[in-house]
Every structure is written in C-alpha cells, then in structure tokens.
XYZ file of C-alpha atoms in Angstrom:
345
model
C -25.668 -20.210 13.555
C -22.266 -21.534 12.439
C -23.873 -22.868 9.244
C -26.685 -21.073 7.432
C -30.088 -22.753 7.433
C -30.125 -22.480 3.659
C -27.018 -24.678 3.438
C -28.517 -27.228 5.826
C -31.722 -27.443 3.783
C -29.623 -28.761 0.893
C -28.281 -31.668 2.989
C -29.647 -35.159 2.383
C -28.685 -36.857 5.649
C -27.384 -35.892 9.087
C -25.185 -37.814 11.522
C -24.786 -37.502 15.287
C -21.721 -39.679 15.907
C -21.357 -39.811 19.695
C -19.099 -41.730 22.043
C -22.033 -43.843 23.223
C -24.466 -44.000 20.283
C -24.594 -43.225 16.576
C -27.742 -41.710 15.092
C -28.473 -41.002 11.430
C -31.335 -38.851 10.142
C -32.241 -39.096 6.451
C -34.200 -36.250 4.882
C -37.694 -37.447 4.051
C -37.273 -40.734 5.950
C -36.573 -39.549 9.513
C -34.362 -41.313 12.056
C -33.070 -44.483 10.398
C -30.178 -45.446 12.726
C -29.978 -45.356 16.519
C -27.317 -47.838 17.621
C -24.314 -48.001 19.986
C -21.046 -46.745 18.469
C -19.401 -50.164 18.715
C -17.870 -52.555 16.168
C -16.538 -56.097 16.617
C -13.609 -57.112 14.385
C -11.882 -60.423 13.676
C -8.234 -59.507 14.281
C -7.001 -62.497 12.237
C -8.766 -61.552 9.014
C -9.730 -57.905 9.618
C -13.370 -58.775 8.860
C -16.155 -56.840 10.556
C -18.239 -59.298 12.589
C -20.934 -57.092 14.133
C -21.869 -53.473 14.768
C -24.292 -51.665 17.065
C -26.345 -53.517 19.681
C -24.971 -56.978 18.857
C -21.371 -55.749 19.037
C -22.032 -54.074 22.382
C -23.410 -57.336 23.781
C -20.053 -58.930 22.926
C -18.116 -56.495 25.156
C -16.022 -58.456 27.662
C -17.289 -61.821 26.366
C -15.194 -62.405 23.238
C -12.395 -64.901 22.516
C -8.914 -63.524 21.934
C -9.213 -63.124 18.164
C -12.275 -60.850 18.352
C -11.722 -57.198 19.272
C -14.604 -54.920 20.283
C -13.706 -51.383 19.210
C -15.187 -47.929 19.702
C -14.186 -45.606 16.833
C -15.416 -42.539 18.756
C -13.772 -41.506 22.021
C -14.341 -38.336 23.996
C -16.730 -37.057 21.335
C -13.988 -37.267 18.665
C -13.552 -39.843 15.888
C -10.282 -41.637 16.641
C -10.478 -44.294 13.892
C -11.832 -42.880 10.625
C -11.722 -46.141 8.687
C -13.571 -48.090 11.396
C -16.148 -45.301 11.771
C -16.825 -45.472 8.016
C -17.192 -49.256 8.053
C -19.491 -49.079 11.067
C -21.712 -46.427 9.440
C -21.931 -48.384 6.177
C -23.212 -51.464 7.979
C -25.591 -49.493 10.195
C -27.136 -47.754 7.171
C -27.543 -51.001 5.227
C -27.298 -51.631 1.483
C -30.796 -50.358 0.651
C -30.337 -46.962 2.334
C -26.813 -46.481 0.939
C -27.995 -47.190 -2.611
C -30.842 -44.708 -2.131
C -28.414 -42.031 -0.912
C -25.952 -42.679 -3.739
C -28.660 -41.821 -6.282
C -28.789 -38.263 -4.920
C -26.955 -35.744 -7.139
C -24.120 -34.082 -5.233
C -24.833 -35.882 -1.966
C -24.569 -33.501 1.015
C -24.293 -34.404 4.694
C -24.560 -32.594 8.016
C -22.897 -33.657 11.260
C -23.001 -32.611 14.908
C -19.664 -31.619 16.437
C -18.915 -30.865 20.109
C -18.564 -27.207 21.046
C -14.987 -26.037 20.716
C -13.890 -29.093 18.717
C -10.386 -28.554 17.346
C -9.752 -28.489 13.559
C -8.319 -32.017 13.636
C -11.521 -33.412 15.164
C -13.636 -31.497 12.653
C -11.487 -32.826 9.806
C -11.945 -36.400 11.058
C -15.733 -35.973 10.978
C -15.643 -34.541 7.451
C -13.363 -37.312 6.136
C -15.592 -39.984 7.676
C -18.683 -38.728 5.826
C -16.786 -38.024 2.601
C -15.798 -41.695 2.692
C -19.509 -42.543 2.637
C -19.960 -40.615 -0.610
C -20.815 -37.107 0.634
C -19.588 -34.373 -1.726
C -19.969 -31.678 0.940
C -20.248 -31.841 4.738
C -21.766 -29.111 6.928
C -20.763 -29.068 10.625
C -23.318 -27.966 13.227
C -22.502 -27.284 16.877
C -24.156 -29.933 19.052
C -25.440 -27.220 21.390
C -27.352 -25.506 18.552
C -28.753 -28.775 17.183
C -29.866 -29.993 20.626
C -31.509 -26.648 21.446
C -33.478 -26.772 18.191
C -34.397 -30.412 18.798
C -35.885 -29.782 22.235
C -37.942 -26.825 21.025
C -36.055 -23.902 22.555
C -36.613 -20.515 20.825
C -33.030 -20.401 19.552
C -33.614 -17.679 16.955
C -35.412 -15.286 19.347
C -33.729 -12.363 21.190
C -34.007 -14.106 24.547
C -31.816 -16.443 26.568
C -32.065 -20.191 26.144
C -29.836 -22.175 28.492
C -29.067 -25.770 27.594
C -26.949 -28.540 29.073
C -25.960 -31.453 26.818
C -25.120 -34.415 29.068
C -23.050 -36.766 26.928
C -21.148 -39.936 27.693
C -17.707 -38.311 27.460
C -18.383 -34.640 28.244
C -20.995 -32.176 29.415
C -21.605 -28.989 27.423
C -23.391 -25.961 28.888
C -24.347 -22.846 26.948
C -26.588 -19.804 26.799
C -27.994 -19.117 23.326
C -29.634 -16.040 21.845
C -30.423 -14.843 18.297
C -29.375 -18.176 16.806
C -25.853 -18.058 18.238
C -23.928 -19.188 21.306
C -23.387 -16.263 23.669
C -21.262 -18.146 26.192
C -20.466 -21.852 26.491
C -18.351 -24.248 28.511
C -17.306 -27.838 27.778
C -16.631 -29.928 30.890
C -14.700 -33.195 30.286
C -17.041 -35.068 32.627
C -19.944 -37.172 31.380
C -21.829 -40.367 32.041
C -18.647 -42.438 31.664
C -16.978 -40.484 34.499
C -19.950 -41.207 36.763
C -19.753 -44.900 35.821
C -16.023 -44.948 36.580
C -16.576 -43.318 39.997
C -19.140 -45.991 40.924
C -16.866 -48.823 39.716
C -13.930 -47.507 41.781
C -16.116 -47.076 44.872
C -17.335 -50.686 44.713
C -13.821 -51.972 44.105
C -12.301 -50.110 47.041
C -15.149 -50.319 49.552
C -16.656 -53.736 48.737
C -13.774 -55.452 46.862
C -16.210 -56.132 44.039
C -15.530 -55.946 40.311
C -18.524 -55.128 38.134
C -19.229 -56.497 34.671
C -18.950 -53.751 32.066
C -22.727 -53.519 31.516
C -23.739 -53.454 35.212
C -23.153 -49.781 36.078
C -26.145 -48.325 34.236
C -28.561 -50.795 35.889
C -27.067 -49.773 39.239
C -27.804 -46.117 38.491
C -31.364 -46.940 37.453
C -31.829 -48.964 40.636
C -31.388 -45.722 42.564
C -34.956 -44.849 41.407
C -36.352 -41.427 40.508
C -34.775 -39.759 43.553
C -31.456 -41.547 43.216
C -29.168 -38.568 43.835
C -31.255 -37.212 46.706
C -31.591 -38.515 50.291
C -35.204 -39.506 49.505
C -34.125 -42.462 47.358
C -33.863 -46.124 48.472
C -31.462 -46.880 51.326
C -29.696 -49.732 49.518
C -29.701 -51.812 46.369
C -28.280 -55.241 45.547
C -25.556 -55.565 42.927
C -23.844 -58.665 41.518
C -20.176 -58.840 40.602
C -16.907 -60.726 41.052
C -14.893 -60.815 44.235
C -11.497 -59.142 43.752
C -9.638 -61.640 45.977
C -11.264 -64.980 45.117
C -12.559 -64.291 41.613
C -15.889 -65.880 42.558
C -19.339 -64.399 41.943
C -20.689 -62.414 44.887
C -23.635 -60.145 45.677
C -23.509 -57.151 48.003
C -26.047 -54.663 49.286
C -24.737 -51.245 48.311
C -25.510 -48.206 50.464
C -26.897 -45.641 48.033
C -25.826 -42.760 50.279
C -22.217 -43.902 49.814
C -22.763 -44.122 46.042
C -24.067 -40.558 46.059
C -20.912 -39.491 47.857
C -18.711 -41.341 45.351
C -20.138 -39.485 42.356
C -20.032 -36.035 43.935
C -16.598 -35.259 42.459
C -17.628 -35.497 38.780
C -20.941 -33.786 39.500
C -19.203 -30.892 41.270
C -17.156 -30.327 38.109
C -20.441 -29.984 36.173
C -21.738 -27.486 38.747
C -18.543 -25.450 38.410
C -19.055 -25.324 34.636
C -22.643 -24.118 35.024
C -21.497 -21.437 37.457
C -18.795 -20.240 35.038
C -21.330 -19.915 32.207
C -23.681 -17.889 34.386
C -20.851 -15.637 35.614
C -19.708 -14.898 32.048
C -23.231 -14.324 30.745
C -24.612 -10.756 30.296
C -26.930 -9.747 33.190
C -30.019 -9.370 30.970
C -29.656 -12.919 29.716
C -29.087 -14.233 33.248
C -32.440 -12.699 34.192
C -34.050 -14.651 31.335
C -32.373 -17.848 32.506
C -33.566 -17.316 36.082
C -37.116 -17.056 34.763
C -37.128 -19.775 32.089
C -34.570 -22.153 33.541
C -32.189 -24.637 31.953
C -33.035 -27.512 29.612
C -31.181 -30.820 30.010
C -30.649 -33.063 26.982
C -28.439 -36.061 26.214
C -28.524 -39.640 27.457
C -26.910 -38.863 30.834
C -29.659 -36.318 31.587
C -31.742 -39.325 32.649
C -29.446 -40.062 35.610
C -31.996 -40.409 38.447
C -32.272 -37.275 40.574
C -29.683 -35.236 38.631
C -32.214 -32.546 37.707
C -33.267 -32.169 41.345
C -29.667 -31.841 42.489
C -28.930 -29.148 39.905
C -32.133 -27.310 40.782
C -31.135 -27.189 44.460
C -27.515 -26.210 43.738
C -28.183 -23.446 41.185
C -31.547 -22.077 42.314
C -32.871 -21.961 38.726
C -35.601 -24.136 37.194
C -34.216 -27.286 35.542
C -36.194 -29.217 32.929
C -35.495 -32.498 31.131
C -36.416 -32.577 27.458
C -38.792 -35.174 26.110
C -36.603 -38.034 24.812
C -33.423 -36.081 25.663
C -31.072 -38.581 24.001
C -32.539 -37.785 20.545
C -32.626 -33.981 20.732
C -29.390 -33.331 18.791
C -30.254 -35.536 15.810
C -33.872 -34.349 15.806
C -32.672 -30.737 15.738
C -30.348 -31.579 12.859
C -33.286 -33.137 11.028
C -35.553 -30.154 11.696
C -32.990 -27.794 10.181
C -32.491 -30.044 7.143
C -36.262 -30.324 6.596
C -36.630 -26.521 6.752
C -38.862 -26.493 9.840
C -36.830 -23.677 11.466
C -37.414 -20.114 10.297
C -34.457 -17.752 10.862
C -34.969 -14.334 12.410
C -34.323 -11.806 9.639
C -32.001 -9.012 10.707
C -31.994 -6.655 7.729
C -29.956 -3.460 8.037
C -32.079 -0.342 8.458
C -32.308 1.983 5.498
C -30.487 5.279 5.969
C-alpha cells in the first residue's frame, strides 16, 4: 500500500471528501458524517448559512445574495477555506472538541488514483486547518477494495471499479498494491448531463437540478437494458414558454443518450485488462469485478458491463460507503498485512 498500515493505525479520523458527498470516520466512534459536499454562503457578509443536506436543498432556489458552493470538483478540493469551514460545521462542536484533546492529532484521507501533487497538497492543507498534525493519504482504490471485503493483501487479482460522481476509477490489485489502474473522467455527473441535454434537444424540456437522479431511478432495476419500462413521466419547464410541462420520456432513447459516457467507461475497463498480466486476468475472469461508489447503483449498469466484458460483475453491499469503511478498517487495525520477509541465505 502507499501508506503502511502501521501509520494508519495511529490516525484518529479519516475523511473521504468526494465531489458528491463528504464522509468522516472517527476511530472508536465509526461513521459520524455522511452529507453532501455543499455549502450555502451569504455573499454580503461571508457568513456560512447551511452545509450538507440543507444546503443541497437550496440549490437553484436561493435569492441573489445566497450562493450555493461546492468546494470539491472533479474529485479535487478547489476551495480549501470553504472545505475547512464545511467540515467544521459537519463535525459539530462536540466532535471537534473531542478530537482536539487527542495528542498529536493524525488524519487519513482518500485521494483519487493518480492525483497530482497540487491536489494532494490541497487535501493535506484542508485537514491541517482542522488541527491535524499529520495527514496520511490513501488511494481511493485501495480503501474501497478493503471496504468491500476484497482480499487486497493476497497474491491474487482483485478487480474493482469505483464509480464516482466526477470520475470512474478501474484497477486490478494484488499483494496490497495496484498492479494496473485507469482513471476515466466520466462519472455520474456525465450521465446526468447526457440525460439533461437529451431532454432539452428532443423534448425542449429543462429539468430542475434535482430531477435527474429520480429519472434514473424511474428506469427500474433493468433501466439500462431493453427489459426495463417503455417510458416514464418527467416534469420540467418548457424551453420556449417557460411554463411547467410534463412529458413521457422513451427510456430506449434515454439509454441511447447515455451510451457515449458509458462507452468511455468500457474503454477504460478494456485498457486495464489489456495491460494486466495474463495470470491476473485469469483470476479476474474467475472472480469478476466489484463495483463500488454511488453511481454503481445506476439501474442496469452491472448487467450492461457483464454483457460487454464477459466477466462476472458484482455490486458491493452499500457501495457508496466502501471507501470510508475501508479507511476506518485500516485505522482500527482490522486488516492484517501479508508479511514478505526476505529469505535467509
């Protein structure tokens, strides 16, 4: 692993700061924060009005002097000060006082695979601003694999796909390390954008910002396959008149609209398999690929990938929490490393 398990066992809290949601795991207390990565600010006074769920509900409904901001974009912290303020309020006074009593407070954080030094530095500075004396960075792929129960430390292939809001990460792991990985800049937000553009061009309908996810869920368990419902009703605003209007959307056309971002994900999976050693590919063909992340729950996505790749595809239990749960498991010392001692001469 990029960070030794011994170093992670000394950490007091772990943070998975994603583009969609922020999750905080505190050693001994478990998951204490699971909220959207959103903050609402009064632009006149600079005061923070709301964070998390309440701030997300304000999106698109605020007067001019209230700005709804997202301090994390594309998996990278773009506003360090706002990210610190958001985390302070999400943790609450009681939890922050409890953490401050820890001698030499240490933190761990998930970072996307291949994150550049500037993005890593932004994550470290954000947690140092919360009082951490030392910050350990863990690759999201490793943390998610541990969180969903894959045998990461064993000499066998474990293939994982982290389906995030901003990007999709695919990797094959063995002996506690990443053998080959690929980060595709296509995630749940790209699928949302494809659906919004399709409805605007084909039905002249503008969707409210929170309507796309319900549309995806309306596609039912076989949403991305021809066995799903033929149509679903969606409410929005007419582009020409500005009035409210409802249309019946053909789900086959929606499936066609999101093929472009999904094909990019398939290309990334194919590249990982092509670059992977043959022995590990044989393991993958037998054990399959594990899907984690919030976008893994897109209806029918696992079936589509299974048909396209020919390998078994599984969805982890509570896939959206795998990364932070893996971070917590490593901090609590529940993962035993495989000892590779040099042989005596």
